mmCIF file of C-alpha atoms in Angstrom:
data_model
loop_
_atom_site.group_PDB
_atom_site.id
_atom_site.type_symbol
_atom_site.label_atom_id
_atom_site.label_comp_id
_atom_site.label_asym_id
_atom_site.label_seq_id
_atom_site.Cartn_x
_atom_site.Cartn_y
_atom_site.Cartn_z
ATOM 1 C CA MET A 1 41.059 -17.764 4.612
ATOM 2 C CA LYS A 2 39.453 -19.577 1.692
ATOM 3 C CA PHE A 3 39.088 -17.706 -1.604
ATOM 4 C CA THR A 4 38.231 -18.200 -5.263
ATOM 5 C CA LYS A 5 40.033 -16.314 -8.032
ATOM 6 C CA MET A 6 37.715 -15.585 -11.001
ATOM 7 C CA HIS A 7 37.723 -13.322 -14.024
ATOM 8 C CA GLY A 8 35.405 -11.948 -16.660
ATOM 9 C CA ALA A 9 37.267 -10.973 -19.844
ATOM 10 C CA GLY A 10 40.467 -10.708 -17.802
ATOM 11 C CA ASN A 11 38.934 -8.402 -15.159
ATOM 12 C CA ASP A 12 40.022 -10.505 -12.180
ATOM 13 C CA TYR A 13 39.001 -10.396 -8.538
ATOM 14 C CA ILE A 14 39.510 -12.456 -5.396
ATOM 15 C CA TYR A 15 36.103 -13.715 -4.247
ATOM 16 C CA ILE A 16 35.509 -14.431 -0.567
ATOM 17 C CA ASP A 17 32.452 -16.341 0.640
ATOM 18 C CA SER A 18 31.230 -14.152 3.485
ATOM 19 C CA PHE A 19 28.306 -16.484 4.136
ATOM 20 C CA THR A 20 30.761 -18.737 5.962
ATOM 21 C CA GLN A 21 33.618 -16.487 7.115
ATOM 22 C CA GLU A 22 34.025 -12.922 8.312
ATOM 23 C CA LEU A 23 36.672 -10.556 6.989
ATOM 24 C CA GLU A 24 37.883 -7.582 9.004
ATOM 25 C CA ASN A 25 39.436 -4.477 7.449
ATOM 26 C CA PRO A 26 38.665 -5.305 3.784
ATOM 27 C CA GLU A 27 40.216 -2.002 2.630
ATOM 28 C CA PHE A 28 43.644 -3.025 3.913
ATOM 29 C CA LEU A 29 43.299 -6.643 2.823
ATOM 30 C CA SER A 30 42.276 -5.664 -0.702
ATOM 31 C CA LYS A 31 45.520 -3.723 -1.117
ATOM 32 C CA LYS A 32 47.525 -6.588 0.348
ATOM 33 C CA LEU A 33 45.856 -9.471 -1.495
ATOM 34 C CA SER A 34 45.555 -7.669 -4.842
ATOM 35 C CA ASP A 35 49.303 -7.034 -5.102
ATOM 36 C CA ARG A 36 50.521 -9.028 -8.120
ATOM 37 C CA HIS A 37 53.997 -9.556 -6.669
ATOM 38 C CA PHE A 38 53.434 -9.970 -2.931
ATOM 39 C CA GLY A 39 49.798 -11.090 -2.830
ATOM 40 C CA ILE A 40 47.425 -13.291 -4.808
ATOM 41 C CA GLY A 41 47.145 -10.682 -7.554
ATOM 42 C CA ALA A 42 43.871 -9.121 -8.733
ATOM 43 C CA ASP A 43 42.006 -5.931 -9.595
ATOM 44 C CA GLY A 44 40.490 -6.106 -6.111
ATOM 45 C CA ILE A 45 38.459 -8.304 -3.787
ATOM 46 C CA VAL A 46 34.749 -9.156 -3.732
ATOM 47 C CA LEU A 47 32.959 -10.175 -0.548
ATOM 48 C CA ILE A 48 29.912 -12.344 -1.341
ATOM 49 C CA LYS A 49 27.540 -11.676 1.550
ATOM 50 C CA PRO A 50 23.989 -12.690 2.507
ATOM 51 C CA SER A 51 21.223 -10.329 1.395
ATOM 52 C CA LEU A 52 17.645 -9.800 2.526
ATOM 53 C CA ASN A 53 16.702 -8.533 -0.947
ATOM 54 C CA ALA A 54 18.497 -10.917 -3.314
ATOM 55 C CA ASP A 55 20.417 -14.185 -3.507
ATOM 56 C CA CYS A 56 23.556 -12.398 -2.283
ATOM 57 C CA PHE A 57 25.191 -9.018 -1.787
ATOM 58 C CA MET A 58 28.335 -8.157 -3.780
ATOM 59 C CA ASP A 59 30.740 -5.900 -1.849
ATOM 60 C CA ILE A 60 33.681 -4.746 -4.007
ATOM 61 C CA TYR A 61 37.000 -3.212 -2.970
ATOM 62 C CA ASN A 62 39.464 -1.969 -5.570
ATOM 63 C CA ALA A 63 43.159 -2.766 -5.549
ATOM 64 C CA ASP A 64 43.881 0.538 -3.760
ATOM 65 C CA GLY A 65 41.399 -0.309 -0.991
ATOM 66 C CA SER A 66 38.650 2.053 -2.159
ATOM 67 C CA ARG A 67 35.105 0.719 -2.340
ATOM 68 C CA ALA A 68 33.323 0.305 -5.689
ATOM 69 C CA GLN A 69 29.583 0.516 -6.233
ATOM 70 C CA MET A 70 29.321 -1.848 -9.180
ATOM 71 C CA CYS A 71 31.301 -3.992 -11.643
ATOM 72 C CA GLY A 72 29.713 -5.695 -14.642
ATOM 73 C CA ASN A 73 32.380 -8.390 -14.864
ATOM 74 C CA ALA A 74 32.477 -9.084 -11.132
ATOM 75 C CA ILE A 75 28.712 -9.466 -10.933
ATOM 76 C CA ARG A 76 28.738 -12.287 -13.503
ATOM 77 C CA CYS A 77 31.450 -14.052 -11.493
ATOM 78 C CA THR A 78 29.529 -13.486 -8.261
ATOM 79 C CA ALA A 79 26.415 -14.994 -9.843
ATOM 80 C CA LYS A 80 28.526 -17.912 -11.085
ATOM 81 C CA TYR A 81 29.790 -18.539 -7.555
ATOM 82 C CA ILE A 82 26.240 -18.559 -6.175
ATOM 83 C CA TYR A 83 25.034 -20.846 -8.992
ATOM 84 C CA ASP A 84 27.941 -23.274 -8.683
ATOM 85 C CA ASN A 85 28.074 -23.383 -4.875
ATOM 86 C CA LYS A 86 24.736 -22.298 -3.375
ATOM 87 C CA ILE A 87 21.608 -22.539 -5.497
ATOM 88 C CA LYS A 88 20.813 -23.557 -9.091
ATOM 89 C CA LYS A 89 18.520 -20.876 -10.552
ATOM 90 C CA PRO A 90 18.280 -19.656 -14.163
ATOM 91 C CA THR A 91 18.462 -16.067 -12.909
ATOM 92 C CA ILE A 92 20.573 -15.031 -9.920
ATOM 93 C CA LEU A 93 19.705 -11.771 -8.149
ATOM 94 C CA VAL A 94 22.723 -9.862 -6.845
ATOM 95 C CA GLU A 95 22.380 -6.851 -4.579
ATOM 96 C CA THR A 96 24.990 -4.117 -5.104
ATOM 97 C CA LEU A 97 25.526 -0.585 -3.874
ATOM 98 C CA SER A 98 23.838 0.402 -7.153
ATOM 99 C CA GLY A 99 20.749 -1.728 -6.531
ATOM 100 C CA VAL A 100 19.664 -5.303 -7.221
ATOM 101 C CA LYS A 101 20.771 -6.689 -10.614
ATOM 102 C CA ALA A 102 19.456 -9.811 -12.374
ATOM 103 C CA VAL A 103 21.997 -12.162 -13.984
ATOM 104 C CA GLU A 104 20.695 -14.702 -16.524
ATOM 105 C CA ILE A 105 23.021 -17.699 -16.187
ATOM 106 C CA TRP A 106 24.722 -19.516 -19.053
ATOM 107 C CA GLU A 107 25.547 -23.037 -17.955
ATOM 108 C CA LYS A 108 27.126 -26.222 -19.257
ATOM 109 C CA GLU A 109 26.817 -29.542 -17.426
ATOM 110 C CA GLY A 110 25.666 -27.805 -14.260
ATOM 111 C CA ILE A 111 28.483 -25.224 -14.161
ATOM 112 C CA ALA A 112 27.891 -21.544 -14.895
ATOM 113 C CA THR A 113 30.064 -20.277 -17.757
ATOM 114 C CA GLY A 114 28.881 -16.680 -17.965
ATOM 115 C CA GLY A 115 25.702 -14.708 -18.237
ATOM 116 C CA ARG A 116 23.682 -11.707 -19.275
ATOM 117 C CA VAL A 117 23.206 -8.895 -16.776
ATOM 118 C CA ASN A 118 20.515 -6.252 -16.723
ATOM 119 C CA MET A 119 22.737 -3.344 -15.719
ATOM 120 C CA GLY A 120 19.854 -0.902 -15.391
ATOM 121 C CA LYS A 121 19.407 2.539 -16.897
ATOM 122 C CA PRO A 122 22.332 4.869 -17.621
ATOM 123 C CA ILE A 123 22.533 8.111 -15.668
ATOM 124 C CA LEU A 124 23.238 10.959 -18.086
ATOM 125 C CA SER A 125 22.815 14.083 -15.946
ATOM 126 C CA GLY A 126 26.091 15.843 -15.318
ATOM 127 C CA HIS A 127 25.326 16.451 -11.637
ATOM 128 C CA GLN A 128 24.152 12.904 -10.942
ATOM 129 C CA ILE A 129 27.106 11.105 -12.586
ATOM 130 C CA PRO A 130 28.694 13.120 -10.823
ATOM 131 C CA THR A 131 30.674 15.682 -12.816
ATOM 132 C CA ARG A 132 30.970 19.441 -12.588
ATOM 133 C CA TYR A 133 29.426 19.771 -16.042
ATOM 134 C CA GLY A 134 25.903 21.127 -15.630
ATOM 135 C CA ALA A 135 24.518 19.698 -18.881
ATOM 136 C CA SER A 136 21.550 17.315 -18.875
ATOM 137 C CA ILE A 137 23.603 15.119 -21.225
ATOM 138 C CA VAL A 138 27.400 15.360 -20.996
ATOM 139 C CA LYS A 139 28.266 14.812 -24.679
ATOM 140 C CA ASN A 140 31.186 16.288 -26.627
ATOM 141 C CA GLU A 141 32.234 18.370 -23.647
ATOM 142 C CA LYS A 142 35.791 19.697 -23.537
ATOM 143 C CA LEU A 143 38.356 18.515 -21.002
ATOM 144 C CA ASN A 144 41.831 20.009 -20.709
ATOM 145 C CA ILE A 145 44.525 17.461 -19.882
ATOM 146 C CA ASN A 146 48.072 18.878 -19.889
ATOM 147 C CA ASP A 147 47.056 21.597 -22.384
ATOM 148 C CA ARG A 148 45.446 19.099 -24.768
ATOM 149 C CA ILE A 149 41.692 19.353 -25.272
ATOM 150 C CA TYR A 150 39.771 16.082 -25.323
ATOM 151 C CA GLU A 151 36.125 15.686 -26.347
ATOM 152 C CA ILE A 152 34.405 13.492 -23.777
ATOM 153 C CA THR A 153 31.042 11.882 -23.124
ATOM 154 C CA CYS A 154 30.211 11.046 -19.504
ATOM 155 C CA LEU A 155 27.598 8.863 -17.846
ATOM 156 C CA SER A 156 27.130 6.564 -14.880
ATOM 157 C CA MET A 157 26.375 2.852 -14.990
ATOM 158 C CA GLY A 158 26.327 2.627 -11.192
ATOM 159 C CA ASN A 159 29.770 4.238 -11.171
ATOM 160 C CA PRO A 160 31.019 7.237 -13.176
ATOM 161 C CA HIS A 161 32.588 6.921 -16.637
ATOM 162 C CA CYS A 162 34.265 9.254 -19.114
ATOM 163 C CA VAL A 163 34.382 7.976 -22.716
ATOM 164 C CA VAL A 164 36.920 9.326 -25.225
ATOM 165 C CA PHE A 165 36.638 8.308 -28.894
ATOM 166 C CA CYS A 166 40.069 8.420 -30.519
ATOM 167 C CA ASN A 167 42.449 6.603 -32.864
ATOM 168 C CA ASP A 168 45.388 4.261 -32.315
ATOM 169 C CA ILE A 169 44.550 3.449 -28.707
ATOM 170 C CA ASP A 170 47.232 0.736 -28.588
ATOM 171 C CA ASN A 171 49.892 3.444 -28.504
ATOM 172 C CA LEU A 172 48.316 5.584 -25.782
ATOM 173 C CA ASP A 173 50.534 6.228 -22.773
ATOM 174 C CA LEU A 174 47.714 5.173 -20.472
ATOM 175 C CA PRO A 175 49.777 4.993 -17.239
ATOM 176 C CA LYS A 176 50.562 8.680 -17.798
ATOM 177 C CA ILE A 177 47.218 10.120 -18.897
ATOM 178 C CA GLY A 178 44.885 7.725 -17.036
ATOM 179 C CA PRO A 179 45.541 9.230 -13.576
ATOM 180 C CA LEU A 180 45.106 12.748 -15.001
ATOM 181 C CA PHE A 181 41.578 11.864 -16.120
ATOM 182 C CA GLU A 182 40.802 9.901 -12.949
ATOM 183 C CA ASN A 183 41.748 12.753 -10.608
ATOM 184 C CA HIS A 184 40.655 15.736 -12.706
ATOM 185 C CA GLU A 185 38.843 18.470 -10.808
ATOM 186 C CA MET A 186 35.781 18.065 -13.044
ATOM 187 C CA PHE A 187 35.118 14.675 -11.427
ATOM 188 C CA PRO A 188 34.442 15.124 -7.696
ATOM 189 C CA GLU A 189 34.383 11.359 -6.981
ATOM 190 C CA ARG A 190 37.131 10.502 -9.490
ATOM 191 C CA ILE A 191 36.230 8.705 -12.717
ATOM 192 C CA ASN A 192 36.762 5.615 -14.852
ATOM 193 C CA THR A 193 37.946 6.456 -18.356
ATOM 194 C CA GLU A 194 37.493 4.471 -21.582
ATOM 195 C CA PHE A 195 39.562 5.243 -24.670
ATOM 196 C CA VAL A 196 37.677 3.871 -27.659
ATOM 197 C CA GLU A 197 38.600 3.112 -31.256
ATOM 198 C CA ILE A 198 35.751 2.488 -33.712
ATOM 199 C CA LEU A 199 36.414 -0.670 -35.735
ATOM 200 C CA ASN A 200 33.038 -0.547 -37.491
ATOM 201 C CA LYS A 201 29.447 0.423 -36.704
ATOM 202 C CA ASN A 202 28.824 -2.263 -34.100
ATOM 203 C CA HIS A 203 32.364 -3.201 -33.130
ATOM 204 C CA PHE A 204 34.529 -1.056 -30.849
ATOM 205 C CA LYS A 205 37.911 -1.577 -29.207
ATOM 206 C CA MET A 206 38.623 -0.047 -25.807
ATOM 207 C CA ARG A 207 41.293 0.450 -23.215
ATOM 208 C CA VAL A 208 40.164 1.358 -19.740
ATOM 209 C CA TRP A 209 41.653 3.152 -16.765
ATOM 210 C CA GLU A 210 39.660 2.326 -13.627
ATOM 211 C CA ARG A 211 39.665 4.573 -10.588
ATOM 212 C CA GLY A 212 41.385 2.747 -7.787
ATOM 213 C CA SER A 213 42.802 -0.041 -9.974
ATOM 214 C CA GLY A 214 44.639 1.564 -12.904
ATOM 215 C CA GLU A 215 44.531 -0.065 -16.336
ATOM 216 C CA THR A 216 42.503 -3.269 -16.301
ATOM 217 C CA LEU A 217 42.045 -5.862 -19.032
ATOM 218 C CA ALA A 218 38.306 -5.192 -19.167
ATOM 219 C CA CYS A 219 35.547 -3.265 -17.415
ATOM 220 C CA GLY A 220 31.909 -4.329 -17.593
ATOM 221 C CA THR A 221 30.341 -1.004 -16.624
ATOM 222 C CA GLY A 222 32.920 0.635 -18.890
ATOM 223 C CA ALA A 223 31.815 -1.481 -21.850
ATOM 224 C CA CYS A 224 28.229 -0.437 -21.127
ATOM 225 C CA ALA A 225 29.303 3.210 -20.984
ATOM 226 C CA VAL A 226 31.064 2.833 -24.347
ATOM 227 C CA ALA A 227 27.923 1.434 -25.997
ATOM 228 C CA VAL A 228 25.697 4.180 -24.575
ATOM 229 C CA ALA A 229 28.203 6.879 -25.564
ATOM 230 C CA GLY A 230 28.389 5.311 -29.037
ATOM 231 C CA VAL A 231 24.620 5.657 -29.434
ATOM 232 C CA LEU A 232 24.610 9.218 -28.083
ATOM 233 C CA ASN A 233 27.310 10.201 -30.587
ATOM 234 C CA GLY A 234 25.685 8.435 -33.555
ATOM 235 C CA TYR A 235 28.314 5.698 -33.948
ATOM 236 C CA CYS A 236 25.786 2.879 -33.388
ATOM 237 C CA ASN A 237 22.064 2.420 -32.820
ATOM 238 C CA GLN A 238 20.015 1.786 -29.734
ATOM 239 C CA ASN A 239 18.684 -1.796 -29.595
ATOM 240 C CA ASP A 240 21.691 -3.145 -31.560
ATOM 241 C CA GLU A 241 24.128 -5.622 -30.022
ATOM 242 C CA ILE A 242 27.535 -3.925 -29.793
ATOM 243 C CA GLN A 243 30.748 -5.945 -29.579
ATOM 244 C CA ILE A 244 33.317 -4.372 -27.276
ATOM 245 C CA LYS A 245 36.858 -5.693 -27.662
ATOM 246 C CA ALA A 246 38.908 -5.249 -24.495
ATOM 247 C CA LYS A 247 42.443 -6.399 -23.806
ATOM 248 C CA GLY A 248 41.167 -9.395 -21.838
ATOM 249 C CA GLY A 249 38.370 -10.504 -24.152
ATOM 250 C CA ASP A 250 35.109 -9.545 -25.817
ATOM 251 C CA LEU A 251 31.903 -8.292 -24.219
ATOM 252 C CA THR A 252 28.482 -7.772 -25.809
ATOM 253 C CA VAL A 253 26.340 -4.779 -24.853
ATOM 254 C CA MET A 254 22.876 -3.639 -25.904
ATOM 255 C CA TRP A 255 21.176 -0.422 -24.848
ATOM 256 C CA HIS A 256 17.602 -1.617 -25.165
ATOM 257 C CA LYS A 257 14.728 0.632 -26.216
ATOM 258 C CA ASN A 258 13.328 0.116 -22.692
ATOM 259 C CA ASN A 259 16.379 2.193 -21.604
ATOM 260 C CA ASN A 260 18.040 -0.698 -19.734
ATOM 261 C CA VAL A 261 21.566 -1.730 -20.705
ATOM 262 C CA TYR A 262 22.341 -5.451 -21.027
ATOM 263 C CA LEU A 263 25.866 -6.847 -20.690
ATOM 264 C CA SER A 264 26.877 -10.371 -21.729
ATOM 265 C CA GLY A 265 30.139 -12.244 -21.285
ATOM 266 C CA GLU A 266 32.027 -15.122 -19.738
ATOM 267 C CA ALA A 267 32.718 -15.861 -16.072
ATOM 268 C CA ILE A 268 35.705 -18.114 -15.416
ATOM 269 C CA THR A 269 37.117 -19.698 -12.269
ATOM 270 C CA VAL A 270 40.924 -19.491 -12.308
ATOM 271 C CA PHE A 271 41.680 -21.336 -9.078
ATOM 272 C CA THR A 272 40.628 -21.744 -5.459
ATOM 273 C CA GLY A 273 42.910 -21.730 -2.432
ATOM 274 C CA ASN A 274 43.701 -20.665 1.111
ATOM 275 C CA VAL A 275 45.723 -17.668 2.186
ATOM 276 C CA GLU A 276 47.144 -16.893 5.619
ATOM 277 C CA LEU A 277 46.263 -13.415 6.848
ATOM 278 C CA TYR A 278 48.795 -11.462 8.863
ATOM 279 C CA ALA A 279 48.510 -8.020 10.422
#
């Protein structure tokens, strides 16, 4: 099977052109191929499929085989693949399980280098995220993790996020506390969690624990969630460009006054190859 390994800010996936080849049992293959010791190594796999509503359909499977609705870093890489290999357009439309998203392409000498994605409007209602908090806006709610109370802000950017503003995130024992957030009873579909340190008004640093993948070097929807939560909590202003520093690189987010969230960042091809698939 042919594949392309790409990343956005270190958030890496294995991309499979499903215009030209079919893939059976993607849940199993995502676990197998994503293994960093016995597989190719990635945060998951992305099937790039034909779409009746857009230039392609992005179908994402996490490293544990679970399906994801949306990924802000993967969508830039998907758009890059379409631009580099299928059709040269200034804006690539990508259908996802969270709707059709428009990706404005950055290019150099005919090769896409990144882009700006209209990620749509944040979902703030506790029930719709979903959480078991009934509030219309889930801000500064309490969450008990191992008898420690955390103040959290939750929202969905196509998938659910829990944002925790705290200090000294470099020393967090994320492999220990990340799964406790992800699988907490308050989150019926599990949750992605961002731990955020405020560097200054428009510059945040984050670490992220993604449901189904564990700690990743970056998370596009997570960066969007951080910016929205920052505005809701008064740490930054709507319509400002917010720099989000992740382990794998920097992302730029703006929650526009039109209520849409825009995410900008790189999209990099690491390598292409062939892998033999065995049962």
